[in-house]
Short mmCIF file of C-alpha atoms in Angstrom, two decimals:
data_model
loop_
_atom_site.label_atom_id
_atom_site.label_comp_id
_atom_site.label_asym_id
_atom_site.label_seq_id
_atom_site.Cartn_x
_atom_site.Cartn_y
_atom_site.Cartn_z
CA MET A 30 -93.63 -57.22 27.67
CA VAL A 31 -93.12 -60.02 30.05
CA ALA A 32 -91.74 -57.49 32.79
CA ASP A 33 -95.07 -55.70 32.36
CA THR A 34 -97.00 -58.88 32.95
CA LEU A 35 -95.23 -59.82 35.82
CA ALA A 36 -95.67 -56.28 37.36
CA GLY A 37 -99.33 -56.54 36.52
CA ILE A 38 -99.72 -59.76 38.41
CA ASN A 39 -97.86 -58.53 41.39
CA GLY A 40 -100.27 -55.61 41.55
CA GLU A 41 -103.05 -58.11 41.57
CA LEU A 42 -101.35 -59.91 44.45
CA THR A 43 -101.27 -56.77 46.34
CA ARG A 44 -104.79 -56.06 45.70
CA TYR A 45 -105.61 -59.50 46.82
CA ALA A 46 -103.77 -59.05 50.10
CA GLY A 47 -105.75 -56.04 50.67
CA MET A 48 -109.04 -57.50 50.10
CA ILE A 49 -108.26 -60.52 52.22
CA ALA A 50 -107.08 -58.29 55.20
CA GLN A 51 -110.37 -56.15 54.93
CA SER A 52 -112.80 -58.89 54.59
CA GLU A 53 -114.80 -60.00 57.56
CA ASN A 54 -116.90 -62.88 55.69
CA LYS A 55 -114.85 -66.02 56.16
CA GLU A 56 -116.25 -67.68 53.08
CA LEU A 57 -115.43 -64.47 50.92
CA LYS A 58 -111.86 -64.39 52.62
CA ASN A 59 -111.27 -68.15 51.74
CA THR A 60 -112.28 -67.66 48.05
CA LEU A 61 -109.96 -64.69 47.82
CA LYS A 62 -107.00 -66.71 49.24
CA GLN A 63 -107.74 -69.43 46.73
CA MET A 64 -107.82 -66.84 43.80
CA ARG A 65 -104.59 -65.13 45.25
CA ASN A 66 -102.89 -68.65 45.46
CA ALA A 67 -103.78 -69.33 41.69
CA CYS A 68 -102.46 -65.91 40.83
CA GLU A 69 -99.16 -66.68 42.52
CA GLN A 70 -99.04 -69.85 40.77
CA SER A 71 -99.47 -68.27 37.59
CA GLN A 72 -96.88 -65.56 38.44
CA GLU A 73 -94.28 -68.18 39.43
CA GLU A 74 -94.79 -70.27 36.13
CA LEU A 75 -94.61 -67.19 34.08
CA TYR A 76 -91.45 -66.12 35.91
CA GLN A 77 -89.73 -69.52 35.35
CA ILE A 78 -90.60 -69.59 31.69
CA ALA A 79 -89.20 -66.12 31.29
CA ARG A 80 -86.14 -66.83 32.98
CA GLU A 81 -85.56 -70.00 31.07
CA LYS A 82 -85.82 -68.03 27.80
CA SER A 83 -83.98 -65.03 29.06
CA TYR A 84 -86.96 -62.81 28.53
CA TYR A 85 -86.51 -61.68 32.20
CA VAL A 86 -83.44 -61.11 34.14
CA PRO A 87 -83.91 -60.47 37.66
CA ALA A 88 -81.90 -57.73 39.42
CA ALA A 89 -78.47 -58.76 40.95
CA LYS A 90 -78.67 -60.24 44.31
CA ALA A 91 -78.14 -58.21 47.34
CA THR A 92 -74.67 -58.34 49.02
CA ASP A 93 -74.52 -59.38 52.72
CA ALA A 94 -73.63 -55.64 53.63
CA GLU A 95 -76.88 -54.37 51.90
CA VAL A 96 -79.02 -57.14 53.52
CA ALA A 97 -77.54 -56.19 56.80
CA HIS A 98 -78.12 -52.41 56.28
CA VAL A 99 -81.83 -53.03 55.47
CA ARG A 100 -82.21 -55.26 58.52
CA ASP A 101 -80.60 -52.44 60.63
CA LEU A 102 -83.16 -49.96 59.18
CA PHE A 103 -86.09 -52.10 60.21
CA LYS A 104 -84.79 -52.92 63.75
CA GLN A 105 -84.29 -49.00 64.13
CA SER A 106 -87.90 -48.09 62.80
CA SER A 107 -89.65 -50.71 64.95
CA LEU A 108 -88.45 -49.24 68.23
#
């Protein structure tokens, strides 16, 4: 349930990013940024609580080799 809630919040953050990028109205853009920031804060708080109670266990950290591989992929695709 916690993972689903975090996934839902992440979806909201994605939608906010899209709306912010597409808005030409500065006041609306600032309001959306404030809403996004509040959403990010909620996500972080829920994440911390879930980690503390072991309701959510994040994926293992990437190895240095995995990070280097992904970095190389991005370098190649930007050429």
